[in-house]
Coordinates of C-alpha atoms in Angstrom, one line a residue:
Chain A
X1 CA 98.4 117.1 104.3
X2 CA 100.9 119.5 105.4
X3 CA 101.0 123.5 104.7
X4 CA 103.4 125.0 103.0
X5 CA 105.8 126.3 105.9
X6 CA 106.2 122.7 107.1
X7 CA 107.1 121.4 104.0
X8 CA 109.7 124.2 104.0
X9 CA 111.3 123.6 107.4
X10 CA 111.3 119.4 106.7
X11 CA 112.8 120.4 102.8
X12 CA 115.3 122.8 104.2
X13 CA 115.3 122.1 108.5
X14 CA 116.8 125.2 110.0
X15 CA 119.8 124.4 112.8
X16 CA 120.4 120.7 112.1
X17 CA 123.0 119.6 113.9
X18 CA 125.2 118.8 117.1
X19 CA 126.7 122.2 119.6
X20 CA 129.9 120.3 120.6
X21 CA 130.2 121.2 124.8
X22 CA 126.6 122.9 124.9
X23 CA 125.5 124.6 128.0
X24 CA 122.2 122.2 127.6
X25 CA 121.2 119.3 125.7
X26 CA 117.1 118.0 126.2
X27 CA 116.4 114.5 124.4
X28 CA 112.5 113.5 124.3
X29 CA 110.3 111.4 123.0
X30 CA 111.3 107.8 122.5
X31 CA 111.7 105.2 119.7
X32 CA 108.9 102.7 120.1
X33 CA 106.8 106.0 119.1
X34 CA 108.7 106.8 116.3
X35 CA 109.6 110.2 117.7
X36 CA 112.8 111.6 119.1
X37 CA 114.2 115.3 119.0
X38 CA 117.1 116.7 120.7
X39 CA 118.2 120.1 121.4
X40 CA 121.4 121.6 121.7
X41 CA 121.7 125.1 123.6
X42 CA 125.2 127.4 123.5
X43 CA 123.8 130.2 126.2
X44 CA 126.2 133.0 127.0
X45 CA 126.8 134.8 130.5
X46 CA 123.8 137.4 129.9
X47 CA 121.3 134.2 129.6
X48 CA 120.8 134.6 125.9
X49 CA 120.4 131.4 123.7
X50 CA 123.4 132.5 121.1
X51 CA 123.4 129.5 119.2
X52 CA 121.0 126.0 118.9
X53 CA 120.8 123.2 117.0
X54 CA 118.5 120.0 116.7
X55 CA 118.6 116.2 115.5
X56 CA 115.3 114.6 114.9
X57 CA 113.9 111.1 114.7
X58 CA 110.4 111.2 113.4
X59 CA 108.0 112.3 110.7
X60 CA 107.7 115.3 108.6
X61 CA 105.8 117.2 111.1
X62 CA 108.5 115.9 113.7
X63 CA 111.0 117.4 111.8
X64 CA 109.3 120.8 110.8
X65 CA 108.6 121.6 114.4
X66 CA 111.9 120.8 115.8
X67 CA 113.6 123.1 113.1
X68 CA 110.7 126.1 113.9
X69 CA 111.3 125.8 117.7
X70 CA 115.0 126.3 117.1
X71 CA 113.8 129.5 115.1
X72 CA 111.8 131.2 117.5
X73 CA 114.1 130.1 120.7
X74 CA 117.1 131.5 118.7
X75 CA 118.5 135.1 119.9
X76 CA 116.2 135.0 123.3
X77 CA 117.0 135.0 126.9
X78 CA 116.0 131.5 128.3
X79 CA 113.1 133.6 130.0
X80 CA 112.0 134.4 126.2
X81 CA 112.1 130.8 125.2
X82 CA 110.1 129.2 128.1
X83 CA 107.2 131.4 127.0
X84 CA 107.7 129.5 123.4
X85 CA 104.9 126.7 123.6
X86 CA 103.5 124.2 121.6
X87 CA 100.9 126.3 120.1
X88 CA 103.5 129.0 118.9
X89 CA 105.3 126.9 116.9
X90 CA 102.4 125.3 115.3
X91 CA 100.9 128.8 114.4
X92 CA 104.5 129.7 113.2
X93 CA 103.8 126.9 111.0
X94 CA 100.6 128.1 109.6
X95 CA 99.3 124.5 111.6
X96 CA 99.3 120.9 111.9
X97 CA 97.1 118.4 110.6
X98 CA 95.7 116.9 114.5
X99 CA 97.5 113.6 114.4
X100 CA 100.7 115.5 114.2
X101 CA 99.8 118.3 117.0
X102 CA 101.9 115.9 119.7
X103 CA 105.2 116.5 117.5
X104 CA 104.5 120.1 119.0
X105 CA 104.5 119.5 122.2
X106 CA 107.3 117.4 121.9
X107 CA 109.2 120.8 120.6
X108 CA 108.0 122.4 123.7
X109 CA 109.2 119.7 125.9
X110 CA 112.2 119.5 123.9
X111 CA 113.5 123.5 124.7
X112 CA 112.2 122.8 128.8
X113 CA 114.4 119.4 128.7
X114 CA 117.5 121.5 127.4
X115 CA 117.0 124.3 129.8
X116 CA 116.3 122.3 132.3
X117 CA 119.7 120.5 131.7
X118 CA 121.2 124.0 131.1
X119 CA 120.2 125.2 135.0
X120 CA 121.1 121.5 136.6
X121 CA 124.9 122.6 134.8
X122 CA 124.9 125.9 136.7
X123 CA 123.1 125.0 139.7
X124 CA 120.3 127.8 139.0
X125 CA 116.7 127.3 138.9
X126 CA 114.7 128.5 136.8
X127 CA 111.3 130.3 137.9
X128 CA 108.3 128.4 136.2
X129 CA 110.4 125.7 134.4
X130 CA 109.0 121.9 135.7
X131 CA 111.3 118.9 135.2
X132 CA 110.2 118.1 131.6
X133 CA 109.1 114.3 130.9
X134 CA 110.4 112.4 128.7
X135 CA 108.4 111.0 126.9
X136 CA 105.0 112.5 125.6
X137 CA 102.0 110.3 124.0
X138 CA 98.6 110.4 123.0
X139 CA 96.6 107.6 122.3
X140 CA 92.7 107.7 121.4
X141 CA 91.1 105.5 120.5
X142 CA 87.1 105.8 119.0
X143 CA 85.3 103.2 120.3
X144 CA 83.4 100.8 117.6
X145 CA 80.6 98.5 117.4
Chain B
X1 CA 111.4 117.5 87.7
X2 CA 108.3 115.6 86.7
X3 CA 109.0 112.2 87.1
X4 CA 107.3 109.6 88.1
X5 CA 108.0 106.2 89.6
X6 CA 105.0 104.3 90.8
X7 CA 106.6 101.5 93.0
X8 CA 103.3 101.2 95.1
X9 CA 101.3 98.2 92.8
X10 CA 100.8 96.5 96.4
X11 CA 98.5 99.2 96.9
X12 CA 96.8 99.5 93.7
X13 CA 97.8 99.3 89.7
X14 CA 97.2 101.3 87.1
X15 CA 93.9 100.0 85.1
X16 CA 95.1 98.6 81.8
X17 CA 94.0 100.3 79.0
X18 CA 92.4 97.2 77.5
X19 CA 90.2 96.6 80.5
X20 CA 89.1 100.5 79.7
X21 CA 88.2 99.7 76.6
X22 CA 86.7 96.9 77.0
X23 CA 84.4 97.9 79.9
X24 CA 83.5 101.1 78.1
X25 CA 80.6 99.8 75.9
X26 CA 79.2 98.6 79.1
X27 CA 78.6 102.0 80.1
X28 CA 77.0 103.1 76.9
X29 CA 75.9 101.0 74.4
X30 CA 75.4 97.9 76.7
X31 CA 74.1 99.3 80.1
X32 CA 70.7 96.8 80.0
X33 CA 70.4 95.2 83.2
X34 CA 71.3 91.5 83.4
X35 CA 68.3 90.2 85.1
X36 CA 65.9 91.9 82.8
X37 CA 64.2 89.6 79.9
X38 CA 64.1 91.7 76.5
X39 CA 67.4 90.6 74.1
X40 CA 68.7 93.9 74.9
X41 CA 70.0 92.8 78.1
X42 CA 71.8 89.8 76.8
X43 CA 75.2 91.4 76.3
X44 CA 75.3 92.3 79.9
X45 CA 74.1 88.7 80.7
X46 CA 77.0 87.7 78.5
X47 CA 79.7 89.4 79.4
X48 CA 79.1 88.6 83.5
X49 CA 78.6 84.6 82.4
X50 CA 82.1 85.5 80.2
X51 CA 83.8 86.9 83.0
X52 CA 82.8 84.6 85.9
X53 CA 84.3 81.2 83.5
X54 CA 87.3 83.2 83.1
X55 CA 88.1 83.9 86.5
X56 CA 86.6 80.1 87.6
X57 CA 89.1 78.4 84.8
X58 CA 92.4 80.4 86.5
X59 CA 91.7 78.7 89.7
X60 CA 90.6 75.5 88.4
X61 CA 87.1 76.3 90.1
X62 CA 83.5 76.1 89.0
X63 CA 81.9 79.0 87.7
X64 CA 79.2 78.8 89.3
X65 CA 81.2 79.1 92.7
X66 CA 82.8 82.8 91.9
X67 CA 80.6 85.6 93.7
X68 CA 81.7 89.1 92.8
X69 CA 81.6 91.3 95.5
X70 CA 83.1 95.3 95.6
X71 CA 86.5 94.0 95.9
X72 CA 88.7 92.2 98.8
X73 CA 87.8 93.4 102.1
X74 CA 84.0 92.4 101.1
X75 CA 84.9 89.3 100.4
X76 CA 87.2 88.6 103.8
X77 CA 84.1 90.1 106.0
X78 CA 81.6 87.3 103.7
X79 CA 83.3 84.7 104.0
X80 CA 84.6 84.9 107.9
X81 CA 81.1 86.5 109.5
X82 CA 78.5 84.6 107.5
X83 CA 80.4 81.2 108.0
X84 CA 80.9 81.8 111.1
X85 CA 77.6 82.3 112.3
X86 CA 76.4 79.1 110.0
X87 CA 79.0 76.6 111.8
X88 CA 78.8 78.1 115.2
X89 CA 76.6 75.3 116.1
X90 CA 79.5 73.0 115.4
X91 CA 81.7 75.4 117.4
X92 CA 83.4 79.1 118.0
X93 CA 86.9 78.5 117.7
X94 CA 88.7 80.6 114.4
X95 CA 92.8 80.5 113.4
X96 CA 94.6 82.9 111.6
X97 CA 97.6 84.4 111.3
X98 CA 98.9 87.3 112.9
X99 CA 100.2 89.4 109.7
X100 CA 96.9 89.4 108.6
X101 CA 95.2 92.5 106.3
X102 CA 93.1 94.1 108.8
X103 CA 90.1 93.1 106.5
X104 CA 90.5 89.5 108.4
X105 CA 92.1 90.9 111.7
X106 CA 89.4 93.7 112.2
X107 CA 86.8 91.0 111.0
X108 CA 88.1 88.6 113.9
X109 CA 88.2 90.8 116.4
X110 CA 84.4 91.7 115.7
X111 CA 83.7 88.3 115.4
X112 CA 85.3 88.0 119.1
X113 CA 82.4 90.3 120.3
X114 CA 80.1 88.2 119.5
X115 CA 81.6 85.2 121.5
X116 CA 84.1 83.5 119.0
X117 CA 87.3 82.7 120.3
X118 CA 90.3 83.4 117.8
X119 CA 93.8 82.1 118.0
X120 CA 96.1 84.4 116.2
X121 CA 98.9 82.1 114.9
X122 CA 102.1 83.6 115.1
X123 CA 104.6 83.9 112.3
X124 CA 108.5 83.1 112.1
X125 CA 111.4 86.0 111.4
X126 CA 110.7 86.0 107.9
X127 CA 107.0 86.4 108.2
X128 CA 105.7 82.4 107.5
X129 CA 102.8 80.8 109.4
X130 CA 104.3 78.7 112.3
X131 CA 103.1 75.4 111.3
X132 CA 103.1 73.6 114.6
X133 CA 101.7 76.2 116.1
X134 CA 98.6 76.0 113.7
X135 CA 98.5 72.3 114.2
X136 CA 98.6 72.9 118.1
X137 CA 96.3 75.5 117.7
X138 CA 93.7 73.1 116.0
X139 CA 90.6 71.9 118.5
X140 CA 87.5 70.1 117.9
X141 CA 85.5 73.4 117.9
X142 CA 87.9 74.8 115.3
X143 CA 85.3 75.7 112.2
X144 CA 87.7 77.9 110.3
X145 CA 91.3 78.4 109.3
X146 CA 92.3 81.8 107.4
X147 CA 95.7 82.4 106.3
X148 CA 96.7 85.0 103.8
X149 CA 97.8 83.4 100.6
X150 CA 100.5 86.2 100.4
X151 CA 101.3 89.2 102.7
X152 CA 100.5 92.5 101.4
X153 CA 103.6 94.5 103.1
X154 CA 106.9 92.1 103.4
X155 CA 104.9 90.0 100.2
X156 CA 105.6 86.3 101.9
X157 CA 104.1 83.7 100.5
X158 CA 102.6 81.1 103.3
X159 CA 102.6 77.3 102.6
X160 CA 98.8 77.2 101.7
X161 CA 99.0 74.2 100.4
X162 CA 100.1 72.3 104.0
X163 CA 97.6 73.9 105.8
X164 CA 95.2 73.4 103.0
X165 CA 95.7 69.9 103.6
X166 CA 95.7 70.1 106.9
X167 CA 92.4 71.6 107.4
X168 CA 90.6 69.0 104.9
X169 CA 92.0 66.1 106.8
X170 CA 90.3 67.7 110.0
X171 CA 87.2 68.7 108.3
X172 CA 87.9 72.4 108.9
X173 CA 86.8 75.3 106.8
X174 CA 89.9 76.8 105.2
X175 CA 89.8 80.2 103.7
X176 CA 92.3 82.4 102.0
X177 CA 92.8 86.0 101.3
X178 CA 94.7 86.1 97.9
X179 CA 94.1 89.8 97.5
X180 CA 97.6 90.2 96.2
X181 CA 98.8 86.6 95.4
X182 CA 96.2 86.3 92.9
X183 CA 97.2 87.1 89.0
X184 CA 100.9 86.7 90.4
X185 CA 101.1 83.4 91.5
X186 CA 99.5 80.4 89.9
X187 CA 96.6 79.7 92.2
X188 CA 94.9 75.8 91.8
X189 CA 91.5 75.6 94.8
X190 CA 91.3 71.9 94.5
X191 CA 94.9 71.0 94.4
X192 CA 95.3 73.6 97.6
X193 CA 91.9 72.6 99.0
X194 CA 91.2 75.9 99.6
X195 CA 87.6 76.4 100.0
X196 CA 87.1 80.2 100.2
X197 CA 89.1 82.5 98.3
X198 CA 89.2 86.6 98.1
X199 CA 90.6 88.3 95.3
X200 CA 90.5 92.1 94.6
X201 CA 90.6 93.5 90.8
X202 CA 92.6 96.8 91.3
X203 CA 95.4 94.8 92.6
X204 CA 95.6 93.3 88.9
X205 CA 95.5 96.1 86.9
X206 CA 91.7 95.8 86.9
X207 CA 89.4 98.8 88.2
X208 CA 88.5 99.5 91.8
X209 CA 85.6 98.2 93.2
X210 CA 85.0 95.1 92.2
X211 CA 86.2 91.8 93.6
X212 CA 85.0 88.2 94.2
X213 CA 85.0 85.2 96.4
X214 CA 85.0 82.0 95.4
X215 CA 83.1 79.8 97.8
X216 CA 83.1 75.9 97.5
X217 CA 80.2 73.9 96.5
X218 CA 78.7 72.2 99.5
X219 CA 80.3 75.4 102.3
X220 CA 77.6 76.5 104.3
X221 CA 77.3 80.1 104.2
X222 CA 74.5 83.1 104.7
X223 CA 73.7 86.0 102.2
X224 CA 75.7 88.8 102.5
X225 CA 73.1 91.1 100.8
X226 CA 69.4 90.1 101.2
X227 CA 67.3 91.7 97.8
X228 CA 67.3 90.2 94.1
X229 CA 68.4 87.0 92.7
X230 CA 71.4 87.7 91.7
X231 CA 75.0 85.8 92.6
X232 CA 72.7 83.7 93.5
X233 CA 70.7 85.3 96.1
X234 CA 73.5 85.7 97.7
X235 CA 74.8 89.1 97.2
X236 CA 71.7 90.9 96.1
X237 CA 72.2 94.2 94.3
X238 CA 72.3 94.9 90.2
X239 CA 75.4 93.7 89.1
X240 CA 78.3 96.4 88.6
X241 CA 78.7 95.2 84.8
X242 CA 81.6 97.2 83.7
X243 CA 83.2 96.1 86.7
X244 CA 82.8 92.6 86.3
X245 CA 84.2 92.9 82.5
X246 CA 86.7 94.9 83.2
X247 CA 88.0 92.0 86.2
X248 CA 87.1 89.7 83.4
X249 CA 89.6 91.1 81.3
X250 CA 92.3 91.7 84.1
X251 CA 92.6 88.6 85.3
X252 CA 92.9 87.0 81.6
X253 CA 96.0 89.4 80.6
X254 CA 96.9 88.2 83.9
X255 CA 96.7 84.6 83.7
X256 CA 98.1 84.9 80.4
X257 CA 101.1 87.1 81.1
X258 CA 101.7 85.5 84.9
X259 CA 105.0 83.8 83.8
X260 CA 107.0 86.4 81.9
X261 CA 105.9 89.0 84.5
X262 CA 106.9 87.0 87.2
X263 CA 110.4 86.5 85.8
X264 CA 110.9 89.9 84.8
X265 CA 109.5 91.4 88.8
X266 CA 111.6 88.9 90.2
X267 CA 114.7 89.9 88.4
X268 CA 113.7 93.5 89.1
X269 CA 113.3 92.7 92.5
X270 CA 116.5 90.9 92.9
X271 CA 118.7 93.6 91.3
X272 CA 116.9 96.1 94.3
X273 CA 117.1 93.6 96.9
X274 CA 120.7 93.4 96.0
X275 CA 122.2 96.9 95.5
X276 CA 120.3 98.4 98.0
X277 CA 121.6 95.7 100.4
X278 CA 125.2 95.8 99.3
X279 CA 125.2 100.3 99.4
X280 CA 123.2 101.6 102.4
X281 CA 124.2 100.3 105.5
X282 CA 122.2 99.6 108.2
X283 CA 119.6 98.1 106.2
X284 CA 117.7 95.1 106.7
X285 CA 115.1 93.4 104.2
X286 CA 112.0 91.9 105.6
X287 CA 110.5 88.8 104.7
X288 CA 111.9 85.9 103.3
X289 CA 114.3 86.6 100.3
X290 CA 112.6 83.6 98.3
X291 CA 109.4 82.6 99.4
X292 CA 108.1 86.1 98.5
X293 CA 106.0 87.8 95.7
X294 CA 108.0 88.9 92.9
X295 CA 107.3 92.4 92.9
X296 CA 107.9 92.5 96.5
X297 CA 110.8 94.8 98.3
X298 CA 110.9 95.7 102.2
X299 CA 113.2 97.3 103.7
X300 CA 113.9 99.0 107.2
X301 CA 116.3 101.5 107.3
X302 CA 118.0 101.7 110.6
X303 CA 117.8 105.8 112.7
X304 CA 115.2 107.2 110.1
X305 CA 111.8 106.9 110.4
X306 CA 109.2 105.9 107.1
X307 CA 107.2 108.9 106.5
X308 CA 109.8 111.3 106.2
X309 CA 111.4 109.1 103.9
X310 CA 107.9 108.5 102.1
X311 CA 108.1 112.4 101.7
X312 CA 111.2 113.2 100.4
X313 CA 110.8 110.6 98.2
X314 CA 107.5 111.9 97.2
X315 CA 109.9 115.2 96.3
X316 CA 111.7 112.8 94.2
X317 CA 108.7 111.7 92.7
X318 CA 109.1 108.4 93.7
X319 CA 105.8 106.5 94.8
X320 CA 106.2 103.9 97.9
X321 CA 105.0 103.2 101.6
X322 CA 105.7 102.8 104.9
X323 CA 104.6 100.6 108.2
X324 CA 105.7 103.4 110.4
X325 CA 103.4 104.9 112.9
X326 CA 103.3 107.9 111.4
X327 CA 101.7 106.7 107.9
X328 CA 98.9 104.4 109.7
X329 CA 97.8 107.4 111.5
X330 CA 98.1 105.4 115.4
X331 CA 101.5 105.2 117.6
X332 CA 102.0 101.8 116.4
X333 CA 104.0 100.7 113.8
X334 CA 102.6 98.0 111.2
X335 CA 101.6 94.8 113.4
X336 CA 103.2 92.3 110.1
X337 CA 106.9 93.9 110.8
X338 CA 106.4 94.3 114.9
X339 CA 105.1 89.9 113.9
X340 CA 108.1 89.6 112.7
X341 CA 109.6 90.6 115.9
X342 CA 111.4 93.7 114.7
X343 CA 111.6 96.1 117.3
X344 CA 109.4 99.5 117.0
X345 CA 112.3 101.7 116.1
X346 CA 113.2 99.2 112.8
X347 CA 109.8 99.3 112.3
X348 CA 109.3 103.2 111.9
X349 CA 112.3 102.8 109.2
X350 CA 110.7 101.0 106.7
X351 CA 109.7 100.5 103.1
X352 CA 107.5 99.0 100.9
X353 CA 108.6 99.2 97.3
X354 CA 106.1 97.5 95.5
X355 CA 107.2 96.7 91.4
X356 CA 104.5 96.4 88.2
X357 CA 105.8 95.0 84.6
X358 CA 106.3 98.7 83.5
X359 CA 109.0 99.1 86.0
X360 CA 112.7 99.3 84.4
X361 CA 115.9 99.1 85.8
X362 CA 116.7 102.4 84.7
X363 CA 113.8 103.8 86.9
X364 CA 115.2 101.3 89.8
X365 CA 119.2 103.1 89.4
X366 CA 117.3 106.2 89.5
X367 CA 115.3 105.1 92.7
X368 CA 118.9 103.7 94.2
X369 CA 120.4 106.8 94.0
X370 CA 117.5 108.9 95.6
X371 CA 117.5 106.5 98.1
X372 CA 121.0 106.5 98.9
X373 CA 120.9 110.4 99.2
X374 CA 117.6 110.6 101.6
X375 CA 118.8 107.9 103.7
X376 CA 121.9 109.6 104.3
X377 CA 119.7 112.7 105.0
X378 CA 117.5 111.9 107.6
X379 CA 120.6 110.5 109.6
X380 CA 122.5 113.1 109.6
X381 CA 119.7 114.7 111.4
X382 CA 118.9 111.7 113.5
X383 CA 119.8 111.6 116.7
X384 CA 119.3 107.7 117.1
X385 CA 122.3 107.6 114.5
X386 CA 124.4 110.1 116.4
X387 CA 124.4 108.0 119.4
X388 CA 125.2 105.1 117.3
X389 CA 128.5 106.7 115.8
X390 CA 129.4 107.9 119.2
X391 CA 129.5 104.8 120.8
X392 CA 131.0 102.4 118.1
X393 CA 133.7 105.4 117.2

């Protein structure tokens, strides 16, 4: 069901774990879906993400994706890691199976909620970040007869 | 490690070897086809005839009133559609329960397309049938009652034989899904007045794909496969002989091993119930600690959620399931433990740990301490269980 990077990152999650006074924390998702993942951001003078860490409520794919995002966010200016979407971490991940391609987005909204929180701190905005929502779901449904 | 502990017999057993060998010469030596007239075909004649008294004498039934089918969600869709559409002329109105397989639910809510109306009892914290509801719930329209004997995830057992009675006195079809009550509980049709039963063989340590329903002399009901004569004319088809020997065979070790399994599951059970009660915190069983199946465990694990536990489990190669969202493939978690009125979050954090008689309590201390380890895990990295800690530091 899942490939073999995403086993690796739920097996061994990079970054779990709380920043104690972080320059921005994002929480999304929401319980009644089963997902929740929080970021923590340490960001120094110069804009660069020194340090992050993550906690995660949710499936396998949940997990996997919050510990990749916290890779490839890791080291970069907060610039860098708006450009990180969804899709980046899922092709980091060698992909998802489709159910789990919201736990993706959810790592995407995840890094926006904590910079978001990390400008409101400072009173700066940042160009081409939107106030992230909170909570992300999809629902289809096939029709039968 | 290369372990393995299957704790998943809710979902299906292993086939004992016994039933193997004894549906093997039905394969090769025996293969005529029952409703053919040379000799040669009398063995498979046999063995069906053989089969059907065995399963008719373990719920004190006629044989002649057993229909195999290809296993339990056949037999639901039978009994509820094609009575249905025979007593809609004495009315549209159907009850069941709302921790129902979704073999019934699915069927119900098809059968509400095509103009039934269907009240969906509800079902107390521990997962039993609200009995005044179902008695409010009864109108002169009412044609059916279905209630599960047994549910398949927090393994209640419902008081069948109340609403058994219930629906005789008011001349109401009363149907029951035993897919995994039966060869675990003693099951009686005439002293539960049960009219329609489904049972499944995998559940029994019998193969896959074969099943039957017993349906009541005198109960009104249309074919479910037009063709031969066989069952009766009522589900055509050649008969899957190995199938129905191999069921044949299930359900007698069954019946004939029903009491010492059940004591040993139930002690099992207990011992589970009770350490992993007593050592992870923040852990809830569902369903009712008594009235429930004895190889029955659920558990919701409070800040984690089911398939990531299901995983590392997996890694531990321990076998179980889950009613979280994630594991059913939609957003929802499992409609029995959100009709039990746990909230979604408890729901996402739970467990099904389902025991067969080659289960120790070795395997079980083994399981324990897994368990104990993953929990842990998974909050560590949960935020749900940060916040927790934070507020009640």
């Amino acid at each position: 069901m899942y490939s073999e990077k995403v086993m690796d990152h739920f097996q061994n999650p990079r970054n779990v774990g709380e920043i104690e006074n972080a320059s921005g924390v994002g929480t999304v998702g929401n319980a009644k879906c089963g997902d929740i993942m929080r970021i923590y951001f340490d960001i120094d003078d110069n804009q660069v993400i020194q340090d992050v860490k993550f906690k995660t409520f949710g499936c396998g794919a949940a997990v996997a994706t919050s510990s990749m995002a916290t890779e490839l966010v890791k080291g970069k200016t907060i610039y860098e890691a708006l450009e990180v979407t969804n899709k980046a971490v899922m092709e980091a991940l060698d992909g998802l199976p489709p159910v789990k391609v919201h736990c993706s987005l959810l790592a995407e909204e995840a890094i926006h909620a904590a910079l978001w929180d990390y400008a409101e701190k400072n009173g700066i905005k940042i160009e081409g970040l939107e106030k992230p929502k909170s909570d992300i779901s999809e629902h289809e449904e096939e029709e039968d007869y | 490690m290369n372990r393995l502990i299957y704790l998943d017999h809710a979902a299906t057993t292993a086939t004992r070897p016994e039933v193997v060998e004894a549906m093997l010469p039905y394969f090769t030596e025996n293969y005529g086809n029952p409703s053919s007239v040379y000799k040669f075909s009398n063995a498979s004649k046999d063995a069906i005839v053989n089969a059907r008294e065995t399963i008719a004498k373990s719920l004190n039934a006629e044989a002649k009133d057993i229909y195999f089918t290809a296993g339990g969600s056949e037999s639901d869709n039978w009994a509820l559609k094609e009575t249905a559409r025979v007593y809609k002329t004495k009315g549209k109105h159907i009850i069941t329960s709302a921790i129902e397989h979704h073999a019934i639910l699915h069927t119900c809510e098809f059968l509400e397309k095509e103009g039934f109306e269907v009240t969906y009892v509800g079902v107390d914290e521990n997962g039993i049938i609200k009995m005044d509801e179902l008695k409010k719930a009864i109108r002169p329209d009412t044609i059916l009652i279905s209630v599960m004997f047994a549910n398949n995830e927090i393994g209640t057992i419902q008081p069948i034989k109340e609403i058994g009675a219930i629906a005789r006195e008011k001349g109401i079809l009363f149907h029951t899904d035993a897919v995994q009550a039966y060869g675990q509980l003693p099951i009686d049709v005439e002293e539960l007045n049960i009219d329609m039963l489904s049972a499944s063989g995998h559940k029994l340590n019998g193969p896959k794909g074969i099943g039957f329903l017993y349906i009541r002399k005198g109960i009104k009901i249309r074919n479910l496969i037009h063709g031969g004569g066989q069952e009766r004319a009522r589900r055509a088809g050649t008969e899957n002989v190995p199938g129905i020997v191999g069921l044949g065979m299930a359900v007698e070790i069954a019946v004939n091993t029903m009491s010492d399994r059940a004591k040993y599951e139930t002690n099992l059970r207990n011992y589970l119930i009770d350490r992993v009660l007593s050592e992870i915190p923040y852990t809830r069983l569902n369903g009712d600690r008594n009235k429930r199946l004895p190889n029955n465990v659920n558990f919701s694990f409070q800040f984690i959620e089911g398939e990531s536990l299901l995983i590392m489990l997996d890694m531990a190669g321990i076998c179980g399931s889950s009613g979280s969202a994630c594991t059913s493939g939609s957003l929802d978690p499992s409609h029995v433990l959100l009709g039990i009125g746990l909230p979604h979050e408890i729901a996402h954090g739970s467990l099904r740990l389902t025991l067969g008689d080659e289960n120790t309590k070795e395997e079980l201390d083994y399981v324990i301490e897994k368990l104990k380890e993953i929990v842990q895990k998974l909050r560590d990295m949960s935020p749900l269980y940060e916040d927790f800690i934070k507020k009640n530091r």
